[in-house]
Short mmCIF file of C-alpha atoms in Angstrom, two decimals:
data_model
loop_
_atom_site.label_atom_id
_atom_site.label_comp_id
_atom_site.label_asym_id
_atom_site.label_seq_id
_atom_site.Cartn_x
_atom_site.Cartn_y
_atom_site.Cartn_z
CA MET P 1 23.45 12.44 10.99
CA LYS P 2 20.63 11.64 8.60
CA ASN P 3 21.15 7.87 8.74
CA ALA P 4 19.95 7.84 12.34
CA ASP P 5 16.56 9.14 11.24
CA VAL P 6 16.36 6.57 8.43
CA MET P 7 17.29 3.79 10.87
CA THR P 8 14.63 4.88 13.36
CA ARG P 9 11.98 4.92 10.67
CA LEU P 10 13.04 1.49 9.34
CA LYS P 11 12.80 0.05 12.85
CA ILE P 12 9.32 1.56 13.26
CA ALA P 13 8.24 0.07 9.91
CA GLU P 14 9.60 -3.31 11.00
CA GLY P 15 7.65 -3.11 14.28
CA HIS P 16 4.57 -2.08 12.30
CA LEU P 17 4.95 -5.21 10.13
CA ARG P 18 5.17 -7.36 13.25
CA GLY P 19 1.98 -5.74 14.53
CA ILE P 20 0.29 -6.61 11.22
CA GLN P 21 1.32 -10.26 11.62
CA LYS P 22 -0.36 -10.21 15.04
CA MET P 23 -3.51 -8.78 13.43
CA VAL P 24 -3.55 -11.59 10.86
CA GLU P 25 -2.98 -14.23 13.57
CA GLU P 26 -5.90 -12.81 15.57
CA ASP P 27 -8.11 -12.78 12.46
CA ALA P 28 -8.47 -9.01 12.34
CA TYR P 29 -10.84 -7.54 9.77
CA CYS P 30 -9.22 -7.82 6.29
CA ILE P 31 -9.76 -4.18 5.37
CA ASP P 32 -8.06 -3.02 8.58
CA VAL P 33 -5.07 -5.22 7.75
CA ILE P 34 -4.88 -3.79 4.21
CA ARG P 35 -4.98 -0.25 5.62
CA GLN P 36 -2.09 -1.01 7.98
CA ILE P 37 -0.09 -2.47 5.09
CA GLN P 38 -0.73 0.71 3.11
CA ALA P 39 0.47 2.74 6.10
CA VAL P 40 3.76 0.80 6.07
CA GLN P 41 4.08 1.43 2.32
CA ALA P 42 3.56 5.16 2.84
CA ALA P 43 6.26 5.09 5.54
CA LEU P 44 8.62 3.27 3.16
CA ASN P 45 7.92 5.88 0.45
CA LYS P 46 8.97 8.57 2.93
CA ILE P 47 12.17 6.67 3.84
CA GLY P 48 13.03 6.13 0.16
CA GLY P 49 12.64 9.87 -0.47
CA MET P 50 14.94 10.68 2.44
CA ILE P 51 17.63 8.30 1.18
CA LEU P 52 17.34 9.75 -2.32
CA GLU P 53 17.79 13.24 -0.88
CA ASN P 54 20.98 12.14 0.93
CA HIS P 55 22.21 10.53 -2.28
CA LEU P 56 21.62 13.61 -4.43
CA ASN P 57 23.41 15.82 -1.92
CA SER P 58 26.49 13.60 -1.77
CA CYS P 59 27.20 10.95 -4.44
CA LEU P 60 25.39 12.78 -7.21
CA ILE P 61 27.20 16.08 -6.60
CA THR P 62 30.55 14.27 -6.50
CA ALA P 63 29.82 12.41 -9.74
CA VAL P 64 28.45 15.41 -11.64
CA GLN P 65 31.34 17.66 -10.57
CA GLY P 66 33.87 14.89 -11.22
CA ASP P 67 35.96 14.27 -14.33
CA ASP P 68 34.54 10.92 -15.38
CA PRO P 69 31.69 11.27 -17.90
CA ASN P 70 30.83 7.55 -17.64
CA GLU P 71 30.48 7.76 -13.88
CA ARG P 72 28.27 10.84 -14.24
CA GLU P 73 26.09 9.12 -16.79
CA ARG P 74 25.81 6.03 -14.61
CA VAL P 75 24.71 8.03 -11.55
CA LEU P 76 22.12 10.02 -13.52
CA LYS P 77 20.79 6.84 -15.14
CA GLU P 78 20.32 5.23 -11.72
CA ILE P 79 18.13 8.12 -10.58
CA VAL P 80 15.89 7.75 -13.61
CA ASP P 81 15.71 4.02 -12.89
CA VAL P 82 14.63 4.40 -9.26
CA TYR P 83 12.15 7.10 -10.31
CA ASN P 84 10.62 4.74 -12.86
CA ALA P 85 10.56 1.91 -10.33
CA ALA P 86 8.89 4.24 -7.79
CA THR P 87 5.99 4.76 -10.18
CA GLN P 88 5.47 1.00 -10.23
CA VAL P 89 5.31 0.10 -6.54
CA MET C 1 15.54 15.73 -30.42
CA LYS C 2 14.01 14.03 -27.38
CA ASN C 3 11.03 16.39 -27.18
CA ALA C 4 9.63 14.95 -30.40
CA ASP C 5 9.33 11.54 -28.75
CA VAL C 6 7.67 13.06 -25.68
CA MET C 7 5.23 15.00 -27.90
CA THR C 8 4.30 11.87 -29.85
CA ARG C 9 3.64 9.95 -26.68
CA LEU C 10 1.56 12.80 -25.20
CA LYS C 11 -0.55 12.90 -28.37
CA ILE C 12 -1.07 9.13 -28.19
CA ALA C 13 -2.12 9.41 -24.53
CA GLU C 14 -4.55 12.20 -25.47
CA GLY C 15 -6.05 10.04 -28.23
CA HIS C 16 -6.25 7.16 -25.78
CA LEU C 17 -8.23 9.38 -23.36
CA ARG C 18 -10.62 10.30 -26.18
CA GLY C 19 -11.10 6.61 -26.90
CA ILE C 20 -11.92 6.04 -23.23
CA GLN C 21 -14.59 8.76 -23.40
CA LYS C 22 -16.13 6.92 -26.34
CA MET C 23 -16.11 3.70 -24.28
CA VAL C 24 -17.93 5.46 -21.44
CA GLU C 25 -20.49 6.97 -23.86
CA GLU C 26 -21.14 3.55 -25.32
CA ASP C 27 -21.52 2.05 -21.83
CA ALA C 28 -18.49 -0.22 -22.10
CA TYR C 29 -17.85 -2.66 -19.27
CA CYS C 30 -16.54 -0.72 -16.24
CA ILE C 31 -13.53 -2.97 -15.67
CA ASP C 32 -12.43 -2.53 -19.29
CA VAL C 33 -12.62 1.24 -18.86
CA ILE C 34 -10.55 1.09 -15.67
CA ARG C 35 -7.93 -1.03 -17.44
CA GLN C 36 -7.66 1.51 -20.25
CA ILE C 37 -7.28 4.33 -17.72
CA GLN C 38 -4.49 2.36 -16.06
CA ALA C 39 -2.83 1.95 -19.47
CA VAL C 40 -2.84 5.74 -19.93
CA GLN C 41 -1.34 6.14 -16.45
CA ALA C 42 1.44 3.70 -17.30
CA ALA C 43 2.10 5.67 -20.50
CA LEU C 44 2.25 8.91 -18.47
CA ASN C 45 4.70 7.30 -16.04
CA LYS C 46 6.94 6.47 -18.99
CA ILE C 47 6.69 10.04 -20.33
CA GLY C 48 7.46 11.51 -16.89
CA GLY C 49 10.56 9.31 -16.66
CA MET C 50 11.75 10.48 -20.09
CA ILE C 51 11.33 14.14 -19.16
CA LEU C 52 13.18 13.58 -15.89
CA GLU C 53 16.03 11.95 -17.81
CA ASN C 54 16.25 15.00 -20.12
CA HIS C 55 16.21 17.27 -17.09
CA LEU C 56 18.99 15.44 -15.26
CA ASN C 57 21.20 15.50 -18.36
CA SER C 58 20.79 19.23 -18.89
CA CYS C 59 19.48 21.54 -16.13
CA LEU C 60 20.75 19.40 -13.28
CA ILE C 61 24.28 19.13 -14.68
CA THR C 62 24.37 22.89 -15.28
CA ALA C 63 23.14 23.64 -11.75
CA VAL C 64 25.44 21.18 -9.99
CA GLN C 65 28.50 22.30 -11.94
CA GLY C 66 27.54 25.97 -11.51
CA ASP C 67 28.72 28.44 -8.90
CA ASP C 68 25.43 29.13 -7.15
CA PRO C 69 24.88 26.83 -4.14
CA ASN C 70 21.26 28.04 -3.73
CA GLU C 71 20.44 27.15 -7.32
CA ARG C 72 22.04 23.72 -6.89
CA GLU C 73 20.09 23.09 -3.71
CA ARG C 74 16.87 24.19 -5.39
CA VAL C 75 17.34 21.84 -8.35
CA LEU C 76 18.18 18.86 -6.12
CA LYS C 77 15.21 19.61 -3.86
CA GLU C 78 12.87 19.62 -6.88
CA ILE C 79 14.00 16.13 -7.86
CA VAL C 80 13.25 14.80 -4.39
CA ASP C 81 9.85 16.51 -4.58
CA VAL C 82 8.85 14.94 -7.91
CA TYR C 83 10.15 11.58 -6.68
CA ASN C 84 7.96 11.83 -3.59
CA ALA C 85 4.99 12.94 -5.69
CA ALA C 86 5.59 9.99 -8.06
CA THR C 87 5.15 7.57 -5.18
CA GLN C 88 1.72 9.09 -4.54
CA VAL C 89 0.07 8.98 -7.97
CA MET B 1 -5.49 -21.95 4.72
CA LYS B 2 -4.70 -18.70 2.92
CA ASN B 3 -3.60 -16.86 6.09
CA ALA B 4 -0.54 -19.10 6.36
CA ASP B 5 0.71 -17.80 3.01
CA VAL B 6 0.06 -14.18 4.06
CA MET B 7 1.89 -14.76 7.37
CA THR B 8 4.89 -16.29 5.60
CA ARG B 9 5.11 -13.36 3.24
CA LEU B 10 4.78 -10.82 6.08
CA LYS B 11 7.62 -12.54 7.96
CA ILE B 12 9.78 -12.45 4.82
CA ALA B 13 9.04 -8.74 4.37
CA GLU B 14 9.94 -8.14 8.01
CA GLY B 15 13.25 -9.98 7.55
CA HIS B 16 13.86 -7.99 4.38
CA LEU B 17 13.38 -4.74 6.36
CA ARG B 18 15.91 -5.95 8.94
CA GLY B 19 18.36 -6.66 6.13
CA ILE B 20 17.84 -3.11 4.85
CA GLN B 21 18.68 -1.73 8.31
CA LYS B 22 21.90 -3.69 8.18
CA MET B 23 22.65 -2.18 4.76
CA VAL B 24 22.12 1.34 6.15
CA GLU B 25 24.33 0.60 9.18
CA GLU B 26 27.08 -0.65 6.89
CA ASP B 27 26.75 2.45 4.70
CA ALA B 28 25.58 0.54 1.62
CA TYR B 29 25.17 2.49 -1.61
CA CYS B 30 22.00 4.65 -1.35
CA ILE B 31 20.53 3.48 -4.66
CA ASP B 32 20.87 -0.17 -3.61
CA VAL B 33 19.03 0.62 -0.38
CA ILE B 34 16.23 2.37 -2.29
CA ARG B 35 15.90 -0.62 -4.61
CA GLN B 36 15.55 -2.99 -1.66
CA ILE B 37 12.89 -0.73 -0.12
CA GLN B 38 11.02 -0.81 -3.42
CA ALA B 39 11.25 -4.62 -3.40
CA VAL B 40 9.60 -4.69 0.05
CA GLN B 41 6.87 -2.37 -1.24
CA ALA B 42 6.22 -4.67 -4.19
CA ALA B 43 5.98 -7.60 -1.77
CA LEU B 44 3.51 -5.64 0.38
CA ASN B 45 1.42 -4.86 -2.72
CA LYS B 46 1.22 -8.58 -3.41
CA ILE B 47 0.19 -9.32 0.20
CA GLY B 48 -2.46 -6.58 0.12
CA GLY B 49 -3.91 -8.07 -3.07
CA MET B 50 -4.05 -11.53 -1.47
CA ILE B 51 -5.87 -10.21 1.59
CA LEU B 52 -8.33 -8.31 -0.60
CA GLU B 53 -9.01 -11.50 -2.55
CA ASN B 54 -9.77 -13.36 0.70
CA HIS B 55 -12.02 -10.51 1.78
CA LEU B 56 -14.02 -10.43 -1.46
CA ASN B 57 -14.56 -14.19 -1.33
CA SER B 58 -15.84 -14.14 2.25
CA CYS B 59 -17.04 -10.92 3.93
CA LEU B 60 -18.10 -9.23 0.71
CA ILE B 61 -20.18 -12.18 -0.48
CA THR B 62 -21.85 -12.43 2.94
CA ALA B 63 -22.62 -8.70 3.00
CA VAL B 64 -23.89 -8.47 -0.58
CA GLN B 65 -26.07 -11.56 -0.20
CA GLY B 66 -27.30 -10.43 3.24
CA ASP B 67 -30.42 -8.51 4.12
CA ASP B 68 -28.86 -5.34 5.48
CA PRO B 69 -28.49 -2.63 2.79
CA ASN B 70 -26.41 -0.43 5.11
CA GLU B 71 -23.93 -3.21 5.76
CA ARG B 72 -23.70 -3.90 2.02
CA GLU B 73 -23.09 -0.26 1.28
CA ARG B 74 -20.45 -0.05 4.01
CA VAL B 75 -18.53 -3.06 2.67
CA LEU B 76 -18.60 -1.80 -0.93
CA LYS B 77 -17.52 1.67 0.19
CA GLU B 78 -14.52 0.20 2.02
CA ILE B 79 -13.33 -1.50 -1.15
CA VAL B 80 -13.45 1.77 -3.06
CA ASP B 81 -11.54 3.40 -0.19
CA VAL B 82 -8.71 0.86 -0.16
CA TYR B 83 -8.57 1.01 -3.97
CA ASN B 84 -8.19 4.78 -3.83
CA ALA B 85 -5.59 4.49 -1.06
CA ALA B 86 -3.70 1.89 -3.15
CA THR B 87 -3.29 4.42 -5.95
CA GLN B 88 -1.60 6.76 -3.48
CA VAL B 89 1.09 4.57 -1.90
CA MET F 1 -26.27 10.06 -13.75
CA LYS F 2 -22.74 9.21 -12.63
CA ASN F 3 -21.37 8.77 -16.16
CA ALA F 4 -21.81 12.49 -16.81
CA ASP F 5 -19.36 13.28 -14.01
CA VAL F 6 -16.87 10.70 -15.32
CA MET F 7 -17.18 12.14 -18.85
CA THR F 8 -16.61 15.70 -17.62
CA ARG F 9 -13.51 14.63 -15.73
CA LEU F 10 -12.16 12.67 -18.71
CA LYS F 11 -12.63 15.73 -20.94
CA ILE F 12 -10.81 17.90 -18.39
CA ALA F 13 -7.94 15.39 -18.25
CA GLU F 14 -7.78 15.39 -22.06
CA GLY F 15 -7.64 19.20 -22.11
CA HIS F 16 -4.96 19.06 -19.42
CA LEU F 17 -2.89 16.71 -21.62
CA ARG F 18 -3.22 19.14 -24.54
CA GLY F 19 -2.02 21.94 -22.26
CA ILE F 20 1.00 19.81 -21.36
CA GLN F 21 1.82 19.36 -25.05
CA LYS F 22 1.78 23.14 -25.39
CA MET F 23 4.15 23.41 -22.42
CA VAL F 24 6.56 20.96 -24.09
CA GLU F 25 6.37 22.82 -27.42
CA GLU F 26 7.16 26.07 -25.65
CA ASP F 27 10.09 24.45 -23.82
CA ALA F 28 8.58 24.85 -20.36
CA TYR F 29 10.73 23.90 -17.38
CA CYS F 30 10.95 20.06 -17.21
CA ILE F 31 9.97 19.84 -13.55
CA ASP F 32 6.82 21.90 -14.18
CA VAL F 33 5.88 19.52 -17.01
CA ILE F 34 6.40 16.48 -14.77
CA ARG F 35 4.23 18.06 -12.07
CA GLN F 36 1.41 18.64 -14.57
CA ILE F 37 1.68 15.02 -15.75
CA GLN F 38 1.42 13.89 -12.12
CA ALA F 39 -1.69 16.07 -11.73
CA VAL F 40 -3.31 14.29 -14.69
CA GLN F 41 -2.40 10.94 -13.14
CA ALA F 42 -4.01 11.94 -9.84
CA ALA F 43 -7.15 12.97 -11.79
CA LEU F 44 -7.17 9.59 -13.57
CA ASN F 45 -6.84 7.82 -10.21
CA LYS F 46 -9.92 9.69 -9.03
CA ILE F 47 -11.85 8.76 -12.20
CA GLY F 48 -10.83 5.10 -11.89
CA GLY F 49 -12.09 5.05 -8.31
CA MET F 50 -15.44 6.54 -9.39
CA ILE F 51 -15.89 3.94 -12.12
CA LEU F 52 -14.99 1.14 -9.69
CA GLU F 53 -17.61 2.49 -7.26
CA ASN F 54 -20.26 2.41 -10.02
CA HIS F 55 -19.20 -1.11 -10.91
CA LEU F 56 -19.40 -2.43 -7.35
CA ASN F 57 -22.87 -0.93 -6.91
CA SER F 58 -24.24 -2.50 -10.08
CA CYS F 59 -22.47 -5.39 -11.84
CA LEU F 60 -20.86 -6.77 -8.71
CA ILE F 61 -24.13 -6.83 -6.73
CA THR F 62 -25.89 -8.54 -9.64
CA ALA F 63 -23.14 -11.15 -9.99
CA VAL F 64 -22.81 -11.88 -6.28
CA GLN F 65 -26.56 -12.15 -5.77
CA GLY F 66 -26.95 -14.20 -8.98
CA ASP F 67 -27.05 -17.96 -9.37
CA ASP F 68 -23.92 -18.47 -11.43
CA PRO F 69 -20.86 -19.23 -9.23
CA ASN F 70 -18.49 -18.92 -12.22
CA GLU F 71 -19.78 -15.47 -13.04
CA ARG F 72 -19.42 -14.43 -9.40
CA GLU F 73 -15.88 -15.74 -9.26
CA ARG F 74 -15.02 -13.97 -12.49
CA VAL F 75 -16.31 -10.61 -11.26
CA LEU F 76 -14.49 -10.88 -7.92
CA LYS F 77 -11.28 -11.92 -9.68
CA GLU F 78 -11.46 -8.84 -11.92
CA ILE F 79 -11.61 -6.55 -8.91
CA VAL F 80 -8.49 -8.14 -7.43
CA ASP F 81 -6.81 -7.74 -10.83
CA VAL F 82 -7.56 -4.02 -11.17
CA TYR F 83 -6.53 -3.51 -7.53
CA ASN F 84 -3.19 -5.18 -8.22
CA ALA F 85 -2.76 -3.18 -11.42
CA ALA F 86 -3.58 0.03 -9.50
CA THR F 87 -0.63 -0.59 -7.19
CA GLN F 88 1.64 -0.70 -10.24
CA VAL F 89 0.74 2.49 -12.10
#
């Protein structure tokens, strides 16, 4: 089950964020903190891509093969939206 | 026809890049040059999103409604790939 | 003290990530999960920018006004590095 | 002279954008067009980083070593601004 992998990675990212709070508390060097934040962001990019892959292989196929043109349009529009949002974070 | 809009925007981005070269030649302030480069990147993000939208509403629908599971898988995989690449540029 | 604001925001981001795990456990709609992940990434961008601002107004000033050209070069190089990394996450 | 390298790369990016227009005119596969756009964006990221490096090693040093605290503040603020903008394109 794919969700298990996503869950594991989310937990790791959460632990990583806690570690970063510890760094800030202990007055770690700013640049090192920024690099760790960027590492969490890269991990979140990876997780987002995995969830999108699940989505395309399930909901999207159902919607595109289904009979409801509005539903199909909605699902395709959402993918464009998250793609556009991905270019902005 | 959607392509006309994409073409217009690509031409504008190209002209924008020429303008940036002129700025560099004339020793414009570095930060202003960087901001103009970022404006071109934002324009390219917009264009990429438009092309993806076209793609989803044509090739993707054909592939997902088609009979070839390999072709469908290939098309879905490509979308995940460009999504992942989008988070890295 | 600026660090307090950074800490608060890191804690909020951590809580947000826990909320996203709950969404995944409860089989929330994939696109909604992706959007929440993107919201965390935007929050982390903001935090990174705040830490960079602190850094420029302390360590960077000290290094650039100091007598050690190697240290100055090192500090400036780091800023270029995190800028380049920021364009890739 | 660093500007020569920046100019060369800007010209290459401009030529790349013209090539992409040709691809669109000739109805190239959407995903291939998106990938080429992403390649231009990666090239622009690289150019932006080079210009920032030049800037830090000239204007920033002058401002931070100078006597005007407002000018120093302004220059540091600009760097935070382009960093934040970089995380959004």
